[in-house]
mmCIF file of C-alpha atoms in Angstrom:
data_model
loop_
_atom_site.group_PDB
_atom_site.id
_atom_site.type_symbol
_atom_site.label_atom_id
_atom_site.label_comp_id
_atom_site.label_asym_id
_atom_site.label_seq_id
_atom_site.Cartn_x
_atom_site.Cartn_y
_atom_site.Cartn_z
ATOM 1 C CA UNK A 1 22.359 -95.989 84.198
ATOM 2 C CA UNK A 2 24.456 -93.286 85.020
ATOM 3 C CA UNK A 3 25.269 -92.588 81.504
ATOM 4 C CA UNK A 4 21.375 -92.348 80.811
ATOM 5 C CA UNK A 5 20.881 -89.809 83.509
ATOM 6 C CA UNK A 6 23.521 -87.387 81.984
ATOM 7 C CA UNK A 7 22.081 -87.390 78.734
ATOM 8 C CA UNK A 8 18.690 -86.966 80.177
ATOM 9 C CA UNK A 9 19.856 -83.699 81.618
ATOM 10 C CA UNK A 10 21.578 -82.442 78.858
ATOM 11 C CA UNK A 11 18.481 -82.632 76.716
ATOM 12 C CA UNK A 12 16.563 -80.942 78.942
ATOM 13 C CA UNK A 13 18.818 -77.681 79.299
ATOM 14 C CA UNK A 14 19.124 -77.563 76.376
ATOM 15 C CA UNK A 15 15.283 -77.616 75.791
ATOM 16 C CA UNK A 16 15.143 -74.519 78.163
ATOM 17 C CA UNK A 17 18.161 -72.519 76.522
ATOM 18 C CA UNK A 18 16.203 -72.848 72.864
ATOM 19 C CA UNK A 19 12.728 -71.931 74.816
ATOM 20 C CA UNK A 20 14.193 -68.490 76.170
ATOM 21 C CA UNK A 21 16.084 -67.730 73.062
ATOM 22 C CA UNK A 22 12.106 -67.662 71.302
ATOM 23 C CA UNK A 23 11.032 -65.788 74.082
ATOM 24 C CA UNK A 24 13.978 -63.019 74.036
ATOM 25 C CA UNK A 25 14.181 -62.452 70.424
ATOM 26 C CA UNK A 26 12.050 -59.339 68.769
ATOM 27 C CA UNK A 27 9.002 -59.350 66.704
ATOM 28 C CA UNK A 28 9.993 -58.220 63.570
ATOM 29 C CA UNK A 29 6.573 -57.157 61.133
ATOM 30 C CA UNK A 30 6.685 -57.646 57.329
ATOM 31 C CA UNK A 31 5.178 -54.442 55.830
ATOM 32 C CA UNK A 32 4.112 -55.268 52.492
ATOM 33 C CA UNK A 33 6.077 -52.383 49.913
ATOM 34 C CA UNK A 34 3.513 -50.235 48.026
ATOM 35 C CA UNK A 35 3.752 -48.353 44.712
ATOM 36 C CA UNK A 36 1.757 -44.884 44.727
ATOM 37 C CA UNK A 37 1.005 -44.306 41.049
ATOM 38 C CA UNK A 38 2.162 -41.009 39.789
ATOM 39 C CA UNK A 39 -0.345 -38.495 38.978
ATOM 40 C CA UNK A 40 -0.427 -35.802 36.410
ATOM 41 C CA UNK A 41 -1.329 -32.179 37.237
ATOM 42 C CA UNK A 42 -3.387 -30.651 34.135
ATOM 43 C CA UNK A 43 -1.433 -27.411 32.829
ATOM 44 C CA UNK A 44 -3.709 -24.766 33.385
ATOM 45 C CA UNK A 45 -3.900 -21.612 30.572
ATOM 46 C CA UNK A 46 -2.244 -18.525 31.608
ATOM 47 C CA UNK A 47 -4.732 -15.503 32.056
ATOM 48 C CA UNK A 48 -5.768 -11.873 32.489
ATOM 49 C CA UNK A 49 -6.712 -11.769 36.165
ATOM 50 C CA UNK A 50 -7.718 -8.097 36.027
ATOM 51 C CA UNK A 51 -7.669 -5.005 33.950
ATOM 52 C CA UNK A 52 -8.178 -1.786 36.217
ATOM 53 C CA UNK A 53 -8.157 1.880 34.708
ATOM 54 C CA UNK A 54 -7.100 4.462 37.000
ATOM 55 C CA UNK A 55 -9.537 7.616 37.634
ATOM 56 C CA UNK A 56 -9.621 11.034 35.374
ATOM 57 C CA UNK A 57 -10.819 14.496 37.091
ATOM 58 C CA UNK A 58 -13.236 16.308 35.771
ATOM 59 C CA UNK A 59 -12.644 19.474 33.931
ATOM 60 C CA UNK A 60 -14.132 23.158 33.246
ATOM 61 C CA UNK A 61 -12.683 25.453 30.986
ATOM 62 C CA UNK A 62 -12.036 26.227 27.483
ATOM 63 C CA UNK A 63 -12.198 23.708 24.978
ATOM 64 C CA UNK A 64 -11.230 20.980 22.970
ATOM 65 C CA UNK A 65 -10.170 19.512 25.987
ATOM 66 C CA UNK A 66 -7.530 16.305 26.076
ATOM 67 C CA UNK A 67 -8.280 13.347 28.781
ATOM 68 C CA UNK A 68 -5.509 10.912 29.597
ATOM 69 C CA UNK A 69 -6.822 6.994 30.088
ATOM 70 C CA UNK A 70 -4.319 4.995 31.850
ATOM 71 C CA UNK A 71 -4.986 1.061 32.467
ATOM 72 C CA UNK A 72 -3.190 -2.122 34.035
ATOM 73 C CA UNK A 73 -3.839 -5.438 32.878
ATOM 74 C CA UNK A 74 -2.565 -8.155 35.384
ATOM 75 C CA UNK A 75 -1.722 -11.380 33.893
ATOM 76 C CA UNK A 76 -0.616 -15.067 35.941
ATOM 77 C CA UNK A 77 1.165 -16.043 33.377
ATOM 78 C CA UNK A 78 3.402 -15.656 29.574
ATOM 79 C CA UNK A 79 0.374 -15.021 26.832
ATOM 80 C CA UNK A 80 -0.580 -12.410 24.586
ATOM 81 C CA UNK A 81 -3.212 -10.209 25.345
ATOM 82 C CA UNK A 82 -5.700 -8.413 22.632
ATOM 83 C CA UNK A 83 -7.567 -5.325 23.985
ATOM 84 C CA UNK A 84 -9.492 -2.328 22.616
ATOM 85 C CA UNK A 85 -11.266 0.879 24.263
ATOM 86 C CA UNK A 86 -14.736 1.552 24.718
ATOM 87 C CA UNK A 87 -15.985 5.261 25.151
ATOM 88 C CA UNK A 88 -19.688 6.340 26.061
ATOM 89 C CA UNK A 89 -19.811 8.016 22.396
ATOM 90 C CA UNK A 90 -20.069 4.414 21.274
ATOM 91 C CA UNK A 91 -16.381 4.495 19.374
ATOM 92 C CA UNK A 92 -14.134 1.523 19.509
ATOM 93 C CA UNK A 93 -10.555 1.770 19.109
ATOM 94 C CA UNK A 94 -8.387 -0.329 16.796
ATOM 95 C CA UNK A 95 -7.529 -4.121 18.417
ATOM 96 C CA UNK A 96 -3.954 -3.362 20.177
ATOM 97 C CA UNK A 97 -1.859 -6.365 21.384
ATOM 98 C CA UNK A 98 0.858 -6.596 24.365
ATOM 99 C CA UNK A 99 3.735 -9.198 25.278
ATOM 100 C CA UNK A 100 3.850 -10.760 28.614
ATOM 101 C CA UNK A 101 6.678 -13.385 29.198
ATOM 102 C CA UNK A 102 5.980 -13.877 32.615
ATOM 103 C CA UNK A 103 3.409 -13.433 35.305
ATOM 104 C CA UNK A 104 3.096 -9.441 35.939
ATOM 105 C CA UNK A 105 1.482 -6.609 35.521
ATOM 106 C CA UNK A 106 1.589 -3.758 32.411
ATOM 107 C CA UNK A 107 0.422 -0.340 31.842
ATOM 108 C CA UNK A 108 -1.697 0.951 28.763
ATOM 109 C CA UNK A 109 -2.837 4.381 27.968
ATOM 110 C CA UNK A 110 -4.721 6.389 25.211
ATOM 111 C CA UNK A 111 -6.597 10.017 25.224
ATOM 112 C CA UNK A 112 -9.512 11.723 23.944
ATOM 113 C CA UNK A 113 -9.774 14.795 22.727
ATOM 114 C CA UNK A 114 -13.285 16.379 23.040
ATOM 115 C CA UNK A 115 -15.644 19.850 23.494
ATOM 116 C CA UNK A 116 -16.455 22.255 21.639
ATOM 117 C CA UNK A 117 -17.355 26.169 23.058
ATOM 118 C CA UNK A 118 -20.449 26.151 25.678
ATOM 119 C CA UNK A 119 -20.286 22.278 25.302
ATOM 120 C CA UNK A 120 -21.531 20.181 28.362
ATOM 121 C CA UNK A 121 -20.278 16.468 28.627
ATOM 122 C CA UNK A 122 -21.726 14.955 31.593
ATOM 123 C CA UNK A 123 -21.091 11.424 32.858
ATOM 124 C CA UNK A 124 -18.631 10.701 29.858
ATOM 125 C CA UNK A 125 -16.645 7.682 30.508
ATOM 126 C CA UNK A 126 -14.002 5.089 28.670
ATOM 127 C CA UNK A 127 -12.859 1.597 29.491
ATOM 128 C CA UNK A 128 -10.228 -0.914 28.270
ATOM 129 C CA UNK A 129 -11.614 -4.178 27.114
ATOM 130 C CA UNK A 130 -9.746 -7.170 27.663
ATOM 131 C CA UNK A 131 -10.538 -9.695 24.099
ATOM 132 C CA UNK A 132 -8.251 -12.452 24.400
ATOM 133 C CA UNK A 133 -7.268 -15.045 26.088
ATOM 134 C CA UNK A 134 -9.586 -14.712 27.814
ATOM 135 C CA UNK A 135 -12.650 -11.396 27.250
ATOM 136 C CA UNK A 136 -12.886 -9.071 30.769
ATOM 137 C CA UNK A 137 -14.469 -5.393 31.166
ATOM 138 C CA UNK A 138 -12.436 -3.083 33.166
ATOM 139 C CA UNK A 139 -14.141 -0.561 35.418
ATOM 140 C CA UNK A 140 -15.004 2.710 33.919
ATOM 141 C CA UNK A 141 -13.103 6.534 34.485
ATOM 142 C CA UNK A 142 -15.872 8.729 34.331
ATOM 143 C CA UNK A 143 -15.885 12.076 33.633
ATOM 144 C CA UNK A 144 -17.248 15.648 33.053
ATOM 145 C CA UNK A 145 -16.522 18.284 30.732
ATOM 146 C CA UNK A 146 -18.220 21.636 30.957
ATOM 147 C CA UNK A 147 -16.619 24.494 28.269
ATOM 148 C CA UNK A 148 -16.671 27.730 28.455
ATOM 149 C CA UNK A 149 -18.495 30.110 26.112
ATOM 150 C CA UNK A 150 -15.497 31.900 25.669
ATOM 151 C CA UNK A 151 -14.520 31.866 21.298
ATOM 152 C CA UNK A 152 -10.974 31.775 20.564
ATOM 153 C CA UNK A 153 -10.818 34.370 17.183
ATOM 154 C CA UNK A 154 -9.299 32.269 14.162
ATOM 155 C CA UNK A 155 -8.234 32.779 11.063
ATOM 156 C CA UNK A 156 -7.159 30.801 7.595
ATOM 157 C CA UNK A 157 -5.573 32.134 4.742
ATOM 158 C CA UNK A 158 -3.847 30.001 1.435
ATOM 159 C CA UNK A 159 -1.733 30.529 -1.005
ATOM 160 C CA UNK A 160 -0.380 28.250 -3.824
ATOM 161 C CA UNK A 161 3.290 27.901 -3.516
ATOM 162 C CA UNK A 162 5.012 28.841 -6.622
ATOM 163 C CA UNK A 163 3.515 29.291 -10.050
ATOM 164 C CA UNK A 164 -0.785 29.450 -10.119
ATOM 165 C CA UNK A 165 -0.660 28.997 -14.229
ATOM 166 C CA UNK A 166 0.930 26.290 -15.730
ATOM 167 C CA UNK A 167 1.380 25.325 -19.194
ATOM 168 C CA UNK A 168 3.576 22.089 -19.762
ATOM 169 C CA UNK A 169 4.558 18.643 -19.481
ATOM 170 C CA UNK A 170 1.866 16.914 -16.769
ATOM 171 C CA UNK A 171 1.568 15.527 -14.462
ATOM 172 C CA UNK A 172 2.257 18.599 -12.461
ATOM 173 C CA UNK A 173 2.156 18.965 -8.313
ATOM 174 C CA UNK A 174 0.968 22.084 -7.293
ATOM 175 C CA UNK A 175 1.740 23.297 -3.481
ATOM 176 C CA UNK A 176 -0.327 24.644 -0.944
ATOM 177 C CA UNK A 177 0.694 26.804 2.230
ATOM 178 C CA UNK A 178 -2.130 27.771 4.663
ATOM 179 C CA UNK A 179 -1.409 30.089 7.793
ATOM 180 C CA UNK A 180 -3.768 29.839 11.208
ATOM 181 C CA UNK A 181 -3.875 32.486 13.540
ATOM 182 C CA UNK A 182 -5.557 32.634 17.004
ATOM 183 C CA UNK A 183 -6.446 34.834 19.622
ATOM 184 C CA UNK A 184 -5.831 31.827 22.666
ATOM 185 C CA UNK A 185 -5.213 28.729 23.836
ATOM 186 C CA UNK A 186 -6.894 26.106 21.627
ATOM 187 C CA UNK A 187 -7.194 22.723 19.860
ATOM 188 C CA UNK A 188 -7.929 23.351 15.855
ATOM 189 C CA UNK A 189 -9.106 20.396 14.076
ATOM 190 C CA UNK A 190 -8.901 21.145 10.409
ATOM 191 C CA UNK A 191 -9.559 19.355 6.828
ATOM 192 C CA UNK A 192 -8.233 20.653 2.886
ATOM 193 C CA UNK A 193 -10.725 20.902 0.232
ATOM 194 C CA UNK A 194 -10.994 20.297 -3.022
ATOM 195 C CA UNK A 195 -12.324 21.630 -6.420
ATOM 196 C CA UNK A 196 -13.238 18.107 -7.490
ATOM 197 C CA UNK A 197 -14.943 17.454 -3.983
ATOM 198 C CA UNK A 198 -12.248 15.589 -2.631
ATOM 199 C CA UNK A 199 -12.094 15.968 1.320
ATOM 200 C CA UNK A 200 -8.089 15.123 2.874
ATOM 201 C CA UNK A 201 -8.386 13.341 6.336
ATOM 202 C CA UNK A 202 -8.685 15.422 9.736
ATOM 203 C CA UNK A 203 -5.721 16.668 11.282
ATOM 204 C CA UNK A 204 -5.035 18.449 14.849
ATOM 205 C CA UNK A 205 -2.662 21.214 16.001
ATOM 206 C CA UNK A 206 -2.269 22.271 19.684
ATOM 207 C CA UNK A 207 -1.784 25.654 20.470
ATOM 208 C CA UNK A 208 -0.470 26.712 23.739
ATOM 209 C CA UNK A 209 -1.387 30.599 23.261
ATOM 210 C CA UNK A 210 -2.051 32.534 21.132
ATOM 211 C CA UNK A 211 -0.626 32.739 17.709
ATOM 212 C CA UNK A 212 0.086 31.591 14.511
ATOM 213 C CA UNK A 213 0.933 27.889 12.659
ATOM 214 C CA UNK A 214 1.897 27.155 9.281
ATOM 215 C CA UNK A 215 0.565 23.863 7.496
ATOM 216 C CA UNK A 216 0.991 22.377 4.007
ATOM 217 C CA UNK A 217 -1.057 20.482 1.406
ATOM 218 C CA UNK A 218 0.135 19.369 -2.357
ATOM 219 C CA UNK A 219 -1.945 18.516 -5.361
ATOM 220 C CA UNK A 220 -0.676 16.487 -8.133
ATOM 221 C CA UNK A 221 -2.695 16.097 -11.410
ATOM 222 C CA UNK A 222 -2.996 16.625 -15.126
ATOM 223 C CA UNK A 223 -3.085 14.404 -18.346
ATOM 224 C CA UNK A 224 -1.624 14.678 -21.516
ATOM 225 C CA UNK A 225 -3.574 17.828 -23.694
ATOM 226 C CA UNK A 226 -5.872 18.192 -20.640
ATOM 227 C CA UNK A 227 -6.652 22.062 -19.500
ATOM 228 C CA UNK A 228 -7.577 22.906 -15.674
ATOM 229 C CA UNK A 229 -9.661 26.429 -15.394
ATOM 230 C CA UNK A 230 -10.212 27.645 -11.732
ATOM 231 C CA UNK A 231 -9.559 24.387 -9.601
ATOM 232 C CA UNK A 232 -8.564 25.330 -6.262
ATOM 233 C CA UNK A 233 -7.446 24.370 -2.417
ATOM 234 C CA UNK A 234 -9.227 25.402 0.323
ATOM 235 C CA UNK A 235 -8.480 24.730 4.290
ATOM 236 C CA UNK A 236 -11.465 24.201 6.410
ATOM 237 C CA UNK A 237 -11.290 24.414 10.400
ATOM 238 C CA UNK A 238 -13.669 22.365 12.031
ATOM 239 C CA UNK A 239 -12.723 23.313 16.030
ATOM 240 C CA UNK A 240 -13.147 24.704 17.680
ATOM 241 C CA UNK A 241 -15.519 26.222 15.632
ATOM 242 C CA UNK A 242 -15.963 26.256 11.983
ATOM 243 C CA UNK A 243 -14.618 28.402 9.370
ATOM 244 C CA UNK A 244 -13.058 28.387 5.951
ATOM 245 C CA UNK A 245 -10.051 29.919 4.396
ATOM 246 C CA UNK A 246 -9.875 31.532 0.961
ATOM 247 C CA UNK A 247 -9.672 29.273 -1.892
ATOM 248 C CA UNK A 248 -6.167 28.964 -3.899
ATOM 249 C CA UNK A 249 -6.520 28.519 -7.088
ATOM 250 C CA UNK A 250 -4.805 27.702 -10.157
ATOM 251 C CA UNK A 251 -4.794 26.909 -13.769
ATOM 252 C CA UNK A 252 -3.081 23.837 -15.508
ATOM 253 C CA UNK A 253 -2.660 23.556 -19.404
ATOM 254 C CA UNK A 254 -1.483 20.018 -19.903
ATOM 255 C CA UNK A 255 0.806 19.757 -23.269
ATOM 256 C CA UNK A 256 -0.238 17.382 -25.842
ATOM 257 C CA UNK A 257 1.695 14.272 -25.189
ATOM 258 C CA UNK A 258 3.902 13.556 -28.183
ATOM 259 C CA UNK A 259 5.245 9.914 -29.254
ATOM 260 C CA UNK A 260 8.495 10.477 -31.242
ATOM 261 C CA UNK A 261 7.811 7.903 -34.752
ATOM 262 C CA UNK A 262 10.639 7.156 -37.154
ATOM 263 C CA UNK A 263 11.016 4.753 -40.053
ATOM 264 C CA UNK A 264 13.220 3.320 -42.250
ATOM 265 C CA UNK A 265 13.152 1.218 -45.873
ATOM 266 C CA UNK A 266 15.444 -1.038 -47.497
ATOM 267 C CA UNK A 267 15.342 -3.532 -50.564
ATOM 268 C CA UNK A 268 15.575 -7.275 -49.370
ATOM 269 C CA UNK A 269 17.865 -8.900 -51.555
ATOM 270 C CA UNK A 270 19.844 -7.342 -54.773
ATOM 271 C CA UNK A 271 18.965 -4.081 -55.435
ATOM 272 C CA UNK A 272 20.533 -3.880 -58.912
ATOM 273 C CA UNK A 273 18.987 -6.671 -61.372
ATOM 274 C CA UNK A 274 19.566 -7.430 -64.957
ATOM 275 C CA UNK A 275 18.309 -10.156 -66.576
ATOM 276 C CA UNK A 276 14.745 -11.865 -67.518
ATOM 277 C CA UNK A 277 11.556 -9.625 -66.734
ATOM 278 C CA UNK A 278 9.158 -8.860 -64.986
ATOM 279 C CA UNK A 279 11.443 -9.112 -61.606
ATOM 280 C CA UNK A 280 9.611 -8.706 -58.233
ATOM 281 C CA UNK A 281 11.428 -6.657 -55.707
ATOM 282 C CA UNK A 282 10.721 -6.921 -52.359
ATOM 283 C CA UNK A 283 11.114 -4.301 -49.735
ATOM 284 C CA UNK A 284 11.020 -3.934 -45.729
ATOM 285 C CA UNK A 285 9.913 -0.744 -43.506
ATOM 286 C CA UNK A 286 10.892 -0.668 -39.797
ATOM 287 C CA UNK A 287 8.451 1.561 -37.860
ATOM 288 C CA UNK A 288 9.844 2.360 -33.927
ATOM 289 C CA UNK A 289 7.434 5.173 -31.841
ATOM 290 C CA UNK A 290 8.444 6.007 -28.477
ATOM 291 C CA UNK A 291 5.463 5.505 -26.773
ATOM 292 C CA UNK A 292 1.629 4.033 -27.145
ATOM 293 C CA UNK A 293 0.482 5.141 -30.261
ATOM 294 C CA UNK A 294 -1.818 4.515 -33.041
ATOM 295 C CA UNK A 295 0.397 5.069 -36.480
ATOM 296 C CA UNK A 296 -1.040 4.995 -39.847
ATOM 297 C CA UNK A 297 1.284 4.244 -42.795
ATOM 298 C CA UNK A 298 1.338 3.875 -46.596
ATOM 299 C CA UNK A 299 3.741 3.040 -49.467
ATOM 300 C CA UNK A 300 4.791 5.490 -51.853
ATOM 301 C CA UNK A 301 6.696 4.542 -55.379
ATOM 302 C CA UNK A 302 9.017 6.654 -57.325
ATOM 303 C CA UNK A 303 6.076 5.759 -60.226
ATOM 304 C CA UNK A 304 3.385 7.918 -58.443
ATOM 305 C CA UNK A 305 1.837 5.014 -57.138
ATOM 306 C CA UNK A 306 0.306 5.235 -53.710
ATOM 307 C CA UNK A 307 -0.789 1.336 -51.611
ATOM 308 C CA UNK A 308 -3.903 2.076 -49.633
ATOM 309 C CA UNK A 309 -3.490 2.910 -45.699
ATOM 310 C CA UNK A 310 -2.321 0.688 -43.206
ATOM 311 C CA UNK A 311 -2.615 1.089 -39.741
ATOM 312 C CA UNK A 312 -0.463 -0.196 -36.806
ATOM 313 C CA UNK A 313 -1.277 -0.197 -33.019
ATOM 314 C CA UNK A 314 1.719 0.592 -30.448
ATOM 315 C CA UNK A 315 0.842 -0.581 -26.627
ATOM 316 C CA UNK A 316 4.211 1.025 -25.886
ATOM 317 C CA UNK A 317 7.756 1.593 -26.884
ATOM 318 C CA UNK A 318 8.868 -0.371 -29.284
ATOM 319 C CA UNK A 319 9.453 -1.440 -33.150
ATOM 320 C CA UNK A 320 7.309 -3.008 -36.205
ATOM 321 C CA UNK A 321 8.100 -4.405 -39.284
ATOM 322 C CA UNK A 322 5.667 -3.976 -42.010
ATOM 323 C CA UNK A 323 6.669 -5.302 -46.082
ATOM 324 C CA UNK A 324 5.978 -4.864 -49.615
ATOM 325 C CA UNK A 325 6.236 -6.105 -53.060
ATOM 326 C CA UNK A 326 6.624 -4.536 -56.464
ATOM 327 C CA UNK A 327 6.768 -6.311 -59.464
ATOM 328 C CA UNK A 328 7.476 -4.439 -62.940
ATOM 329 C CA UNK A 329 10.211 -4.395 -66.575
ATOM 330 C CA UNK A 330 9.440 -4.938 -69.675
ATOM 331 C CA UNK A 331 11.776 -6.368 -72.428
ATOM 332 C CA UNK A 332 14.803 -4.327 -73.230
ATOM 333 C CA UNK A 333 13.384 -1.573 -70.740
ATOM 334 C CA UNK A 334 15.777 -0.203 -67.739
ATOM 335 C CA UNK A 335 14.975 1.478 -64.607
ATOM 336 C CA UNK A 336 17.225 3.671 -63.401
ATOM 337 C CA UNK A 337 17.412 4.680 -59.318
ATOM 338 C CA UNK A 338 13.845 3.550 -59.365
ATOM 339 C CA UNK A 339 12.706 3.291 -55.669
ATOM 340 C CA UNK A 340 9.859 2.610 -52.691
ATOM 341 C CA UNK A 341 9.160 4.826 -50.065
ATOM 342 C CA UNK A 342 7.260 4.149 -46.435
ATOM 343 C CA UNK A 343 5.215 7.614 -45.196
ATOM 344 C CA UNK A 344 4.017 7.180 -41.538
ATOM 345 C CA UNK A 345 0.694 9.719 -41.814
ATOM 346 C CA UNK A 346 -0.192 10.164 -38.227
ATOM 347 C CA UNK A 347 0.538 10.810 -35.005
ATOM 348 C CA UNK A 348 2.698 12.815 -37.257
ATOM 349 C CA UNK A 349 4.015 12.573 -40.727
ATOM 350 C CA UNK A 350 6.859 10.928 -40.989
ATOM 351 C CA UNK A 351 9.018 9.652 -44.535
ATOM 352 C CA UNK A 352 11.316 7.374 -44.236
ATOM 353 C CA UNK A 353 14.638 6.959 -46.516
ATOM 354 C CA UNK A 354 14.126 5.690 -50.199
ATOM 355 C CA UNK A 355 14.631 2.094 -50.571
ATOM 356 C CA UNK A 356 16.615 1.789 -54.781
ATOM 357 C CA UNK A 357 16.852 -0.184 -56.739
ATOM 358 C CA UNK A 358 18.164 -0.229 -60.803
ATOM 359 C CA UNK A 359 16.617 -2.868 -63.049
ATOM 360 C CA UNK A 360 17.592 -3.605 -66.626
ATOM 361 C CA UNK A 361 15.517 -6.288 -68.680
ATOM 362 C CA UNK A 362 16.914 -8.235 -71.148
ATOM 363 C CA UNK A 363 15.287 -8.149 -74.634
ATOM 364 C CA UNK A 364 13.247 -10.889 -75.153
ATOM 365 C CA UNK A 365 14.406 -12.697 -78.936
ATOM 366 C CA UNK A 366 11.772 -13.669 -80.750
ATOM 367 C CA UNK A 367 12.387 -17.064 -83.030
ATOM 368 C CA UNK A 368 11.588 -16.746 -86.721
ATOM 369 C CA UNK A 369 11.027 -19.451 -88.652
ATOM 370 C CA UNK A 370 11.188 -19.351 -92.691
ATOM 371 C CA UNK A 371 10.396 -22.259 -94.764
ATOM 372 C CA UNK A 372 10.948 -22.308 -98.429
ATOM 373 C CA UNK A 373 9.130 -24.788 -100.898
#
């Protein structure tokens, strides 16, 4: 009984030490471990963010006057951009293209020269257009341009350089030296003429005062037996106002091209023959011009005979072979330094060597038969 009691009271503490221990002991929560997906950010395309042309004054005075256009294009990223300028005349420049490797900003600039004496240009104006990657309109630089009525005195004279009458091998350049003179500042804007009504492209010189400006044109021309009576160079100003020069002029006699023929003749194969007759003899001619030509050719014989014409065509430099026959003898008969002959007739008459030969026949027996009875 006692026994019983002790074990009775050892299973109950020990009841109450496992109860406390549950009690004691800390929640611990289970969080479940999520995955967050990963999520792509589209790239976006690098752009012009703005293109912004600084202002131009204004200007009154004498003209042609020069206005300075200065842009920046602001990009957010490396791209090429494409641009152009507008101006209120309606002109377009040529497409222009700038490098950005990295976000930034650049700096673009052009001019335009403009006015003429007494001119007024009100509300003019010129922008940069942005084309690619992506097509934006700056804002405009207006501007006005009032000149004065105030004519710079100009004048043009020209002069061919060197000979003004030619007579020779062509083509020939001719040179041209024109000398412009004014009274005062000014822009000239000037063009060459031609006697065959050919126009060169404009050009511009700046002067910063008065004075004077040499400028030079060349003229080459001229074909083979050609002539040239009276042509002539002639500078024209166009601004600030216009005027022309005296016309240069000169005379070209072009020399008759000539192609340089030749020819030769030889005897293919023996050139000394006895033996059974007739014999044919052949013969070769080499014909070599120079240049293009048309050459016409014929045989002579040392017999008088004469072949009929022949002609050949030369696209160029180069050589021809042309041939011939000549069959003759008769029995017992010789022919001594007997020979053929080629004569080129035109571009220009040309013989060549004699081609000889020596030919003896053999006499031809003739069988006789007598019978007796």
């Amino acid at each position: 009984m006692k026994n019983l009691k002790i074990i009775v009271y050892l299973f109950i503490s020990l009841i109450t030490i496992i109860s406390c221990s549950k009690d004691d002991a800390p929640e611990i929560e289970l969080t479940p471990e999520v995955t967050t997906p990963e999520v792509s950010t589209p790239e976006v395309a690098a752009k012009v963010t703005s293109a912004t042309l600084g202002s131009v004054d204004g200007f009154e005075g004498p003209c042609a006057k020069t206005f300075d256009f200065e842009a920046e294009i602001k990009v957010d990223g490396p791209l090429t951009v494409k641009y152009t300028w507008l101006r209120s005349d309606s002109a377009t420049s040529p497409e222009e293209t700038l490098e950005f490797e990295e976000a930034g900003t650049k700096t673009v600039s052009t001019t335009w020269t403009l006015g003429g004496n007494g001119g007024s240009y009100e509300e003019y104006w010129q922008q940069l257009k942005v084309i690619s990657p992506n097509e934006m309109l700056s804002n405009k630089a207006e501007f006005d341009l009032l000149c004065d009525e105030e004519t710079v005195a100009i004048t043009a004279t020209t002069a061919v350089v060197g000979e003004e009458d030619f007579t020779g091998e062509c083509p020939k350049k001719f040179d041209f030296e024109s000398e412009i003179e004014v009274s005062g500042p000014t822009t000239v804007i000037y063009t060459w003429l031609r006697s065959d009504g050919a126009t060169s492209p404009e050009e511009t010189l700046e002067f910063e005062e008065a004075g004077t400006m040499i400028v030079t044109k060349s003229w080459t021309l001229g074909e083979s037996g050609t002539s040239y009576e009276d042509y002539w160079q002639q500078l024209k100003i166009i601004a600030p106002h216009e005027m022309l020069s005296n016309k240069a002029e000169f005379n070209l006699h072009c020399d008759e091209e000539i192609v340089a023929v030749t020819a030769t003749a030889s005897v293919i194969g023996e050139d000394d023959f006895s033996g059974e007759c007739p014999k044919k003899f052949d013969f070769e001619g080499t014909i070599e011009a120079s240049g293009p030509t048309t050459v016409k050719y014929t045989w002579l014989r040392s017999d008088g005979a004469t072949s009929p014409e022949v002609t050949l065509v030369f696209d160029g430099a180069g050589t021809k072979t042309v041939n011939k026959t000549w069959t003759l003898g008769g029995s017992g008969s010789s022919y001594e330094n007997y020979w053929q002959q080629l004569k080129v007739i035109t571009p220009t008459e040309v013989l060549s060597n004699k081609a000889e030969f020596d030919l003896h026949c053999d006499e031809e027996i003739v069988s006789i038969n007598a019978n007796a009875s």
